[in-house]
PDB file of C-alpha atoms and ligand atoms in Angstrom:
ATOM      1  CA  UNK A1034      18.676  16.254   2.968  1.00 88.00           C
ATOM      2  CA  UNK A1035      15.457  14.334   1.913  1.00 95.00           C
ATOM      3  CA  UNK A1036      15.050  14.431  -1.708  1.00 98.00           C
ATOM      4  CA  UNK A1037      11.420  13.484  -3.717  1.00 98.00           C
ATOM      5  CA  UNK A1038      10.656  10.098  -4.501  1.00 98.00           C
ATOM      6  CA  UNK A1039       8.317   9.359  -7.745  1.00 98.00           C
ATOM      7  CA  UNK A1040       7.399   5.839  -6.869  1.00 98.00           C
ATOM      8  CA  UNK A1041       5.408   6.053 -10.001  1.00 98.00           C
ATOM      9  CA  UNK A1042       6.627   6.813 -13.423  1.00 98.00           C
ATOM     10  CA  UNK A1043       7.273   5.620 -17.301  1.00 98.00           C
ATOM     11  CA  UNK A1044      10.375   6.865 -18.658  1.00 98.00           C
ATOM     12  CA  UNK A1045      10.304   3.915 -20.810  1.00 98.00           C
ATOM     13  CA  UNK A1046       7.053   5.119 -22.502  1.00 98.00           C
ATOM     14  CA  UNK A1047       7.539   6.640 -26.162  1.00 97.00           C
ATOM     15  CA  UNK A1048       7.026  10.248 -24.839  1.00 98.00           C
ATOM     16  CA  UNK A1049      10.527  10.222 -23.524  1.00 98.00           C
ATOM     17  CA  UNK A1050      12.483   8.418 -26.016  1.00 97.00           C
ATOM     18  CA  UNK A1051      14.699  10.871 -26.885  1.00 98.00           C
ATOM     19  CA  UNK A1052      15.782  13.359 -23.207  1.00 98.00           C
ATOM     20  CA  UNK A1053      15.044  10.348 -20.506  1.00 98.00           C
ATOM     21  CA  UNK A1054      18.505  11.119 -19.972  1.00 98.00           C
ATOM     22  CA  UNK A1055      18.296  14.686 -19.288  1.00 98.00           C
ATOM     23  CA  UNK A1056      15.337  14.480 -16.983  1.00 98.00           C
ATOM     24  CA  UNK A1057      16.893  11.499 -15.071  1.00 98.00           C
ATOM     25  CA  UNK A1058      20.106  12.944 -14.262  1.00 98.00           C
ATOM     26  CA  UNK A1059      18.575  16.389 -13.668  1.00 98.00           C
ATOM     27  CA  UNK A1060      17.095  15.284 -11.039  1.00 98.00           C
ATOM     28  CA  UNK A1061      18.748  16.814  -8.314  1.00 97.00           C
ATOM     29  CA  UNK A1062      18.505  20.300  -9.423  1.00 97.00           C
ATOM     30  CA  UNK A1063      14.921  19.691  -8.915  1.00 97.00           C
ATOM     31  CA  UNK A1064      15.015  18.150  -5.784  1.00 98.00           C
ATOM     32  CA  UNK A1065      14.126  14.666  -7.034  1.00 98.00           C
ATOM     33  CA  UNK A1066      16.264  12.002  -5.297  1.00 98.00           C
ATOM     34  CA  UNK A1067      14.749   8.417  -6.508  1.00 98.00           C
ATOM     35  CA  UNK A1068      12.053   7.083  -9.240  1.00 98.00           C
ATOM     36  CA  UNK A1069      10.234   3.920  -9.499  1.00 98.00           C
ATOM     37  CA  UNK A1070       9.702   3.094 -13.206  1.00 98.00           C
ATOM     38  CA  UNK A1071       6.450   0.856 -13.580  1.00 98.00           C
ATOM     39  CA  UNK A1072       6.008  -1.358 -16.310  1.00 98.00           C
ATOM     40  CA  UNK A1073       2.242  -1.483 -17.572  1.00 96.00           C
ATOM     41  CA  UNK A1074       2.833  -3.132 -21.011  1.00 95.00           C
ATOM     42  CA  UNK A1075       4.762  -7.002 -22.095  1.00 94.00           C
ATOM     43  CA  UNK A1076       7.043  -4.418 -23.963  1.00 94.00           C
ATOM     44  CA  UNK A1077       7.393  -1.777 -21.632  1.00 96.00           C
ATOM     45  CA  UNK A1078       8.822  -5.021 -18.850  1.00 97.00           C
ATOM     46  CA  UNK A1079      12.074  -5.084 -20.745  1.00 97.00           C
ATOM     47  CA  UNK A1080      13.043  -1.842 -21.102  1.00 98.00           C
ATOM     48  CA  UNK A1081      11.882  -0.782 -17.713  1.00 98.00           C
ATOM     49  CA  UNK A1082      14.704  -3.157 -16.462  1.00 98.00           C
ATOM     50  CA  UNK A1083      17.017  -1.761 -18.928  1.00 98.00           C
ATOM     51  CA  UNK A1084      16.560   1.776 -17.077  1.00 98.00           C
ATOM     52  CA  UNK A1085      17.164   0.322 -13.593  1.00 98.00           C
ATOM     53  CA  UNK A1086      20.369  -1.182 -14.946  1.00 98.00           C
ATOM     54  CA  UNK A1087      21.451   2.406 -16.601  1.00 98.00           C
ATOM     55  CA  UNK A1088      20.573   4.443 -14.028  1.00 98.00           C
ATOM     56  CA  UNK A1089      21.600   3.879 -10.127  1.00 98.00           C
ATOM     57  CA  UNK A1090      18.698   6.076  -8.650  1.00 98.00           C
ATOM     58  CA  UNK A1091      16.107   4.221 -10.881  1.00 98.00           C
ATOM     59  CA  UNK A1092      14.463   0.810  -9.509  1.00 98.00           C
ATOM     60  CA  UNK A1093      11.999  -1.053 -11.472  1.00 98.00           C
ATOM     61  CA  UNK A1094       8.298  -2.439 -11.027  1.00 98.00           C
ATOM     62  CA  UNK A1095       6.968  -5.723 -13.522  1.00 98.00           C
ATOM     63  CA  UNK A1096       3.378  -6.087 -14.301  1.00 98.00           C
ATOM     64  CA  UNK A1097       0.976  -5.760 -17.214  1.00 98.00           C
ATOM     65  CA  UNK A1098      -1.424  -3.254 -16.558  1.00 97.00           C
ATOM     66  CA  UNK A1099      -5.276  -4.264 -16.351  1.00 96.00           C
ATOM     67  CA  UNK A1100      -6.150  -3.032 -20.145  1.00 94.00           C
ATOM     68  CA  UNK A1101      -2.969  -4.514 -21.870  1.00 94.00           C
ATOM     69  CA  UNK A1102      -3.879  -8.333 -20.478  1.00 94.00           C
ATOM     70  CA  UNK A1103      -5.982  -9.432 -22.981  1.00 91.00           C
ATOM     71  CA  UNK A1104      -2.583 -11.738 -24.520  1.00 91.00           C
ATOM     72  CA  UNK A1105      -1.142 -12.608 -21.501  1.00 95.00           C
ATOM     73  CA  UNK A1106       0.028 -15.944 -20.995  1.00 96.00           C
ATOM     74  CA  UNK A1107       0.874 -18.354 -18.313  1.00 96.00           C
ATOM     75  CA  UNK A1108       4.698 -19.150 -20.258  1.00 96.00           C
ATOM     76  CA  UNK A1109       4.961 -15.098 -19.919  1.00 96.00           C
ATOM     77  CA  UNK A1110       4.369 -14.991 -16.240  1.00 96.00           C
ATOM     78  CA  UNK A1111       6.592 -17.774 -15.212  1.00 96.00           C
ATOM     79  CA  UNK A1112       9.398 -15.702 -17.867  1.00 96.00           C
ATOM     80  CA  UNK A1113       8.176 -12.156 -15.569  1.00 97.00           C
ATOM     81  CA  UNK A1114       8.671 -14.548 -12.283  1.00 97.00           C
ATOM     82  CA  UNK A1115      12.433 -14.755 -13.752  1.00 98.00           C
ATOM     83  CA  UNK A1116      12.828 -11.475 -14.486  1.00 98.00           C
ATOM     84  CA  UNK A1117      11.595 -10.526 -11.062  1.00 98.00           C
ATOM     85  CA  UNK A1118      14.515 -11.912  -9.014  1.00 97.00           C
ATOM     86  CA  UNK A1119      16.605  -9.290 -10.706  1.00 98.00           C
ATOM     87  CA  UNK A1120      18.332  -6.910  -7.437  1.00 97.00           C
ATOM     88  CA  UNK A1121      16.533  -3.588  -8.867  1.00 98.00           C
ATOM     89  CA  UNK A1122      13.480  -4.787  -9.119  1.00 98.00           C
ATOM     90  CA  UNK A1123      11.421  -3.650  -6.158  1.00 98.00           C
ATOM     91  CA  UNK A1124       7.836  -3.985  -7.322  1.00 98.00           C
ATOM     92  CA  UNK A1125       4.882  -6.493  -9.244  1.00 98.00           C
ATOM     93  CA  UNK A1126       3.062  -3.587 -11.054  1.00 95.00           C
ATOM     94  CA  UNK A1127       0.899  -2.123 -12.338  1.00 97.00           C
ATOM     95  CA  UNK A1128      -1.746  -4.135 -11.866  1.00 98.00           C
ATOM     96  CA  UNK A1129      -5.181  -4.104 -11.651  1.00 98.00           C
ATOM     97  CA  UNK A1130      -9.057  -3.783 -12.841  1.00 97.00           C
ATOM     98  CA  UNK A1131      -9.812  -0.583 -15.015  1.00 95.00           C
ATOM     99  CA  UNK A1132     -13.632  -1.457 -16.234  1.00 93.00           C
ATOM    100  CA  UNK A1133     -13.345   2.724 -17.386  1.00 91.00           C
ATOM    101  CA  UNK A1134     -13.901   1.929 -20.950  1.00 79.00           C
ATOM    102  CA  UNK A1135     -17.498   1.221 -22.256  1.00 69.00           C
ATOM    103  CA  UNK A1136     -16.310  -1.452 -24.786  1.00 74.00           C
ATOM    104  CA  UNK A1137     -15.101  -3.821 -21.440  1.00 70.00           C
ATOM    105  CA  UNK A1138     -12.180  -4.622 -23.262  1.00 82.00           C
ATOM    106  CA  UNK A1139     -10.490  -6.678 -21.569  1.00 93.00           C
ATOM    107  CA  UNK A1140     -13.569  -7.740 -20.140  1.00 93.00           C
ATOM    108  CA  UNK A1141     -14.246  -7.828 -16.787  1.00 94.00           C
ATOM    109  CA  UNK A1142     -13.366 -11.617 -16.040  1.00 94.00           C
ATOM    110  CA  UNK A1143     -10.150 -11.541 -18.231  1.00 95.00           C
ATOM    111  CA  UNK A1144      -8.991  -8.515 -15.733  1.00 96.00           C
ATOM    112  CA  UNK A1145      -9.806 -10.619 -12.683  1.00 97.00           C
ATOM    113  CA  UNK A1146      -8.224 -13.643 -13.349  1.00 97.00           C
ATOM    114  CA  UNK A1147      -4.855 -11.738 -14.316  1.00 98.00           C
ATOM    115  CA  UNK A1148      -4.803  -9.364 -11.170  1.00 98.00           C
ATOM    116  CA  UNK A1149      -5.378 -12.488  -9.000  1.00 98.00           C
ATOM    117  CA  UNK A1150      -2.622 -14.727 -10.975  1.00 98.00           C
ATOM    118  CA  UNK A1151      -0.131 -11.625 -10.544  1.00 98.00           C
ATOM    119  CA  UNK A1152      -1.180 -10.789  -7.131  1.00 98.00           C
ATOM    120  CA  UNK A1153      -0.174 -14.465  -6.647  1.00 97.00           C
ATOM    121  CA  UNK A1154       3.378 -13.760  -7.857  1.00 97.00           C
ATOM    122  CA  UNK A1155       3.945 -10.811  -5.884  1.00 98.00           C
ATOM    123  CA  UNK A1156       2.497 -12.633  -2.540  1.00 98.00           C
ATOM    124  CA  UNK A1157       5.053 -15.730  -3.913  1.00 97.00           C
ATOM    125  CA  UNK A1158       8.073 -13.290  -4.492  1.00 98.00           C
ATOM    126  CA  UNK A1159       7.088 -11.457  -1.566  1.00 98.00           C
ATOM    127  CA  UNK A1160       7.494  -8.062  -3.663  1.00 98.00           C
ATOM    128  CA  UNK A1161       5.182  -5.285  -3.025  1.00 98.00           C
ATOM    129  CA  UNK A1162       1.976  -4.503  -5.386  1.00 98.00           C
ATOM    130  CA  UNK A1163       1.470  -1.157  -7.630  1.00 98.00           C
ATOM    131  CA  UNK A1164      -2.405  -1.524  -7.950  1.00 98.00           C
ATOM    132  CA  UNK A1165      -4.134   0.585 -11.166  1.00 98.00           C
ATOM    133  CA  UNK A1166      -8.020   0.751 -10.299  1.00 97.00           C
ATOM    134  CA  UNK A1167     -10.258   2.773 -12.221  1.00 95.00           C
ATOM    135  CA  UNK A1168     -13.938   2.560 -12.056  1.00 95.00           C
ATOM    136  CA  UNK A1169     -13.652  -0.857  -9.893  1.00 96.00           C
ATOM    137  CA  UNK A1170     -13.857   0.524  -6.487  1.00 97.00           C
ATOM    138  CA  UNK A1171     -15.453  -2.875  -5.179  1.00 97.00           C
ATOM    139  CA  UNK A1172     -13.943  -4.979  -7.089  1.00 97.00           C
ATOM    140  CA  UNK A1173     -10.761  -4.098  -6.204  1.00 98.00           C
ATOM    141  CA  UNK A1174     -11.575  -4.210  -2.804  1.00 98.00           C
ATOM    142  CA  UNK A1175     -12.657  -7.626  -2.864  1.00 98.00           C
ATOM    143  CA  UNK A1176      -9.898  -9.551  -4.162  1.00 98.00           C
ATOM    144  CA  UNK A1177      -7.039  -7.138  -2.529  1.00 98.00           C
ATOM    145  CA  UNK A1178      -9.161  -7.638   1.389  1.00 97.00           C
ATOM    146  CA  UNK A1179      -9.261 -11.453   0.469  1.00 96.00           C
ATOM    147  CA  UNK A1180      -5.640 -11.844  -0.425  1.00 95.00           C
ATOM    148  CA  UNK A1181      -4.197  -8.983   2.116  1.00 93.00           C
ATOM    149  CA  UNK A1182      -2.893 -11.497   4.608  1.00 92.00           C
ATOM    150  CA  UNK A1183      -0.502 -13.170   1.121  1.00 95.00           C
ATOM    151  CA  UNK A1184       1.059 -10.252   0.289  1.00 97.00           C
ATOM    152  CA  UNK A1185       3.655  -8.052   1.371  1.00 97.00           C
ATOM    153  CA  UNK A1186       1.802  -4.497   1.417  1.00 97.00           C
ATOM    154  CA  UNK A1187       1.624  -2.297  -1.782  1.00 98.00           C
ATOM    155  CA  UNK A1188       0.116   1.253  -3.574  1.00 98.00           C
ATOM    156  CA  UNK A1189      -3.234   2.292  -4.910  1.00 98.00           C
ATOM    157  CA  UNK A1190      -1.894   4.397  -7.454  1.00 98.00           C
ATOM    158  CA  UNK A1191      -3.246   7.212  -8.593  1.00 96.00           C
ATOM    159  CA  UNK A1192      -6.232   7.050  -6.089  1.00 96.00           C
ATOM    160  CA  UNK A1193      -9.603   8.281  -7.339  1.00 95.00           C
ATOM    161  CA  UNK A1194     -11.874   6.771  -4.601  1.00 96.00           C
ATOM    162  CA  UNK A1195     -13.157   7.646  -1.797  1.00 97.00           C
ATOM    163  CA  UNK A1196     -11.583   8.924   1.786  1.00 97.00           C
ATOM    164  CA  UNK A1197     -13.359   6.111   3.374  1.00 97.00           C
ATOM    165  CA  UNK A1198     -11.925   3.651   1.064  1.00 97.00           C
ATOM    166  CA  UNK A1199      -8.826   4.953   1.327  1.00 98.00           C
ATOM    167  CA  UNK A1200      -8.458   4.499   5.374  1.00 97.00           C
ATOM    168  CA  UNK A1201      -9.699   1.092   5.098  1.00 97.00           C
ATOM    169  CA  UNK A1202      -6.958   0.401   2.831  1.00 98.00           C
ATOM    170  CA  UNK A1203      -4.490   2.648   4.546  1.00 97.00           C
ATOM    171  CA  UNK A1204      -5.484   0.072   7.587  1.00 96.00           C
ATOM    172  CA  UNK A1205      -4.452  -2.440   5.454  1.00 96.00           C
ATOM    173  CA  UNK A1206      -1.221  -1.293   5.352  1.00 96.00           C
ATOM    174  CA  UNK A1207      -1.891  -0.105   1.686  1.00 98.00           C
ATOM    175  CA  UNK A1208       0.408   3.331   0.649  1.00 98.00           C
ATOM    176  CA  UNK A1209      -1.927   5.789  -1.556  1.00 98.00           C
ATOM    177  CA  UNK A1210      -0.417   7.226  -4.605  1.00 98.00           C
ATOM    178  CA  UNK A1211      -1.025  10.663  -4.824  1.00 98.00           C
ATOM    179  CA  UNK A1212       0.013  13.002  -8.056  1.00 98.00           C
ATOM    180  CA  UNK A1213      -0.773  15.915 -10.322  1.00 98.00           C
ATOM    181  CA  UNK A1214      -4.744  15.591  -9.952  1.00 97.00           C
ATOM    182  CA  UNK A1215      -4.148  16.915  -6.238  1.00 98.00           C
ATOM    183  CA  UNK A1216      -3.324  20.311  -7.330  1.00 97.00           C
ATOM    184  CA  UNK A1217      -6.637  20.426  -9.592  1.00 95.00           C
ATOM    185  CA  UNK A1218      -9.036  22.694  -7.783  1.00 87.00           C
ATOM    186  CA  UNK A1219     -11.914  20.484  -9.043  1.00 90.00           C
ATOM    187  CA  UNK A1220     -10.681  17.510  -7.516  1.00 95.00           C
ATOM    188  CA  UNK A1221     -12.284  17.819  -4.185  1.00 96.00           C
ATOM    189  CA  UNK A1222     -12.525  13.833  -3.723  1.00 96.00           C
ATOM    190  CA  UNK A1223      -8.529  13.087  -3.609  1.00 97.00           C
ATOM    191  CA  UNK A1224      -7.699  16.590  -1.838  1.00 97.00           C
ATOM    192  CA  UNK A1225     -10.939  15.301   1.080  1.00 97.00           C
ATOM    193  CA  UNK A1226      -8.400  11.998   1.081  1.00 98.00           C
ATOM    194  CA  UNK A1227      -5.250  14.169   1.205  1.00 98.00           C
ATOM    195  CA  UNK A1228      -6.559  16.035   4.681  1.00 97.00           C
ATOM    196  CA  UNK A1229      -8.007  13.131   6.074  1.00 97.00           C
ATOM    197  CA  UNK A1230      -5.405  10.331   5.984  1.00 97.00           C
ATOM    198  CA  UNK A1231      -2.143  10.723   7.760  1.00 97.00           C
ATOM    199  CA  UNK A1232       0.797  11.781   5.928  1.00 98.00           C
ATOM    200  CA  UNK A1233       2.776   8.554   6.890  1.00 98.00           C
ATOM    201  CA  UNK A1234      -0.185   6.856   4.314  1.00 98.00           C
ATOM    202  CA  UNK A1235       0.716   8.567   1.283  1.00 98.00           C
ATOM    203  CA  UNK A1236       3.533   8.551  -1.340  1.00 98.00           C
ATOM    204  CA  UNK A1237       4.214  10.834  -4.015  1.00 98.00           C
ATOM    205  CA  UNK A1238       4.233   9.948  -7.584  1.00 98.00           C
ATOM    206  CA  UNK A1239       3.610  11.361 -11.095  1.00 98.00           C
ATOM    207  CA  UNK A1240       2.666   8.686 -13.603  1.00 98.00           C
ATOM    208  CA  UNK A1241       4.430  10.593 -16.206  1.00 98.00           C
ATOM    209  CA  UNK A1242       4.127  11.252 -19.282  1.00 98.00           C
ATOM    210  CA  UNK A1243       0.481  11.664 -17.955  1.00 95.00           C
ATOM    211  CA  UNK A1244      -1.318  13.706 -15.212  1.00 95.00           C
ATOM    212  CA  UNK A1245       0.796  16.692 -15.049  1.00 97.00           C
ATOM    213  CA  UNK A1246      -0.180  19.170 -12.377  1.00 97.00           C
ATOM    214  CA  UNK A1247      -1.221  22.743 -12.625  1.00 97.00           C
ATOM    215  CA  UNK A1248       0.149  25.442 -14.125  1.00 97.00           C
ATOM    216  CA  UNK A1249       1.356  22.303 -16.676  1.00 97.00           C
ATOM    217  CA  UNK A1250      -2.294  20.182 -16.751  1.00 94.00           C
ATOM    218  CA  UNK A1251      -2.398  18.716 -20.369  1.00 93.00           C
ATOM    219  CA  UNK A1252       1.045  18.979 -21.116  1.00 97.00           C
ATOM    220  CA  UNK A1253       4.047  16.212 -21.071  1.00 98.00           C
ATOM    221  CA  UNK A1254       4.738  15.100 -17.328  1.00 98.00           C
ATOM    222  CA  UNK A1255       8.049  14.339 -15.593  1.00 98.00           C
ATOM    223  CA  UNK A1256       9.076  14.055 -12.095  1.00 98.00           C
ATOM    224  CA  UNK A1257      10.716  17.646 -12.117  1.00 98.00           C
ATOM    225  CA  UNK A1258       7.263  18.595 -11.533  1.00 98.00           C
ATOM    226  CA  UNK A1259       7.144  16.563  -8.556  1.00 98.00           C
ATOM    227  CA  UNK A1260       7.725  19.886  -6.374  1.00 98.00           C
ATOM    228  CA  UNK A1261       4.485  21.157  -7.095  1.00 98.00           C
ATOM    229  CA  UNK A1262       2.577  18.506  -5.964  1.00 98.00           C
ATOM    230  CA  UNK A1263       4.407  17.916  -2.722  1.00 98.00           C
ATOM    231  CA  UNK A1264       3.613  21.927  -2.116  1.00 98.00           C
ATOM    232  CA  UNK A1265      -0.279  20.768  -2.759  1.00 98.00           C
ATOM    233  CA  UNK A1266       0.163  18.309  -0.006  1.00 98.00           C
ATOM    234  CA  UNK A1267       1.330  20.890   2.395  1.00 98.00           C
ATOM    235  CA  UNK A1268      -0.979  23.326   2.049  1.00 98.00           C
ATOM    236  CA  UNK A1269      -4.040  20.763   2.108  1.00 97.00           C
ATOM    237  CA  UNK A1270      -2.361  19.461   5.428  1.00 98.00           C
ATOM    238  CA  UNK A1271      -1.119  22.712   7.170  1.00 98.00           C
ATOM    239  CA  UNK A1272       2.670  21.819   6.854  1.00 98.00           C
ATOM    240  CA  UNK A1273       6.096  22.596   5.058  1.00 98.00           C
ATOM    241  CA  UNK A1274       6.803  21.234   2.072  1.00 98.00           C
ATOM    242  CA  UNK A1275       9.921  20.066   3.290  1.00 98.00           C
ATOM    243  CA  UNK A1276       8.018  17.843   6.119  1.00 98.00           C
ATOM    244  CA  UNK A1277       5.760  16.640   2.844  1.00 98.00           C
ATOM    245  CA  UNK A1278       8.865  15.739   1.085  1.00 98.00           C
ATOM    246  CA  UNK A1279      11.184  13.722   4.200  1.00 98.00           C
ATOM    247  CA  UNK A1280       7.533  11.856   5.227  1.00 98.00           C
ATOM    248  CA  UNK A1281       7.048  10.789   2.092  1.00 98.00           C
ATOM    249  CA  UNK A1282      10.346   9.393   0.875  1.00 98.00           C
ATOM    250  CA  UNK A1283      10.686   7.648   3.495  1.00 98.00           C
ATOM    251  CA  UNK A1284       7.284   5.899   2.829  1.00 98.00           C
ATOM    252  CA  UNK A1285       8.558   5.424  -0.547  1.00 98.00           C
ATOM    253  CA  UNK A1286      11.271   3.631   1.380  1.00 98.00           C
ATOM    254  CA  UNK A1287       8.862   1.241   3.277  1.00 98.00           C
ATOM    255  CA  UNK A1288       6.465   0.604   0.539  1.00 98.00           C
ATOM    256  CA  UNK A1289       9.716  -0.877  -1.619  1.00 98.00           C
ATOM    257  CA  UNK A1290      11.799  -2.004   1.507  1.00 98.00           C
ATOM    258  CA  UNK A1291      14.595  -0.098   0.227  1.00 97.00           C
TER     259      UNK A1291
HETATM  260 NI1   NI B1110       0.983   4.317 -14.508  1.00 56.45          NI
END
C-alpha cells in the first residue's frame, strides 16, 4: 500500500532532540512510509547523515541554506562534495536565495554566488536540487532556467509563487513542494497552484519543526501531520486522498531516483 513521503523535513533541528525517535519509527501508524531530512545549516550536514545511517526509511539532502552562507567556504564544499558520495544521500539542499529579511543579510550577491557554486555540485554529482526561495521569484528563475540543462531535476520547496511560475518550472521538470500552508484558508496563491498543476508535479513535504497545518498552525510540526495535508490536496483537486498519497510518493520516488 502507498505510504506518505515527506521529502522535506529537519529531525536534526533542536526541536526534536529528545522523541526523533518516537516520531520516526511511528511512522507507520500514521501512514508515513519515507522522509527526506534536509540539511540547511554547516552543523545540521553532519547530523543529517547521522539520521540516514540510524534510520533505514530516512535518506539525507546536503546544502547550506541561502541565510546560513555568509561563512561558507570553498575547503567546506569540496569536504560536502565528500560527504555527498555517501549511498543515503539523495539530495544537494536546501539551497537557494531568501532576500525576505530587510537587513539583506547575507546580501544579495553572497546568496548568488553560493546557490550557483552548489548548483554546480549537484549538476557535477548529478544529485537532485532542494531549492529554498523566498522573496526572489526572478532571481531564482534566472540562474535555475540558465543552468536547467546541468542538472539533474529538483524541488521548489515550500512554493510561495505564482501558478504561472510554477508550470514553467513544472515544464522544467522541477517537482513543487507543497506543505502545511495548503490547508490555510488564506492561502489562495499555493491552493490556485495546487488546482492548476497536475498532480504528477507535486510532492508532499512538511518542513518540520515549522509550517504545521491546520487545526495545529503555530505549533511544533512533524510528518505525522502529513495526512492532513495530503487530504487538502484532494479536496482542492476533486480526488481521494489515497490517489493524493500513491501519486505523490511515487514523485517523491522520481525526484530522488529512489
Ligand atoms: Ni526547510
Amino acid at each position: 500500500m502507498a505510504q506518505i513521503f515527506d521529502t522535506h523535513a529537519h529531525y536534526d533541528d533542536a526541536a526534536f532532540e529528545k522523541d526523533y525517535t518516537n516520531i520516526i519509527e511511528s511512522f507507520p501508524r500514521y501512514g508515513i512510509g519515507r522522509c527526506t531530512d534536509v540539511a540547511s545549516t554547516m552543523e545540521s550536514v553532519d547530523r543529517v547523515l547521522f539520521l540516514a545511517h540510524t534510520f533505514p526509511n530516512v535518506y539525507a539532502a546536503l546544502g547550506i541554506h541561502p541565510s546560513e552562507c555568509r561563512d561558507l567556504t570553498e575547503g567546506y564544499l569540496l569536504d560536502m562534495e565528500k560527504k555527498c558520495a555517501d549511498p543515503k544521500v539523495v539530495a544537494v539542499g536546501e539551497i537557494g536565495l531568501d532576500y525576505h529579511f530587510p537587513e539583506e543579510d547575507p546580501a544579495p550577491e553572497v546568496q548568488k554566488k553560493w546557490f550557483v557554486r552548489q548548483l554546480d555540485l549537484a549538476a557535477k554529482l548529478q544529485l537532485p536540487v532542494i531549492i529554498h526561495s523566498r522573496d526572489a521569484a526572478k532571481d531564482t528563475m534566472d540562474i535555475l532556467r540558465d543552468r536547467n540543462l546541468s542538472l539533474a531535476g529538483g524541488v521548489i520547496h515550500c512554493y510561495s509563487y505564482s501558478t504561472e511560475q510554477a508550470r514553467e518550472y513544472a515544464a522544467m521538470g522541477f517537482f513543487i513542494g507543497i506543505g502545511g500552508v495548503v490547508t490555510f484558508k488564506n492561502a489562495k496563491k499555493v491552493r490556485d497552484v495546487v488546482k492548476n498543476i497536475p498532480l504528477t508535479s507535486i510532492v508532499l513535504e512538511t518542513d518540520c519543526p515549522y509550517m504545521a497545518p491546520v487545526p495545529h498552525r503555530g505549533e511544533r510540526n512533524s510528518s505525522l501531520f502529513l495526512p492532513l495535508v495530503a487530504q487538502a490536496v484532494a479536496e482542492l483537486k476533486g480526488i481521494s486522498p489515497e490517489e493524493v498519497v500513491e501519486v505523490t510518493e511515487h514523485n517523491a520516488e522520481r525526484l530522488y531516483n529512489l
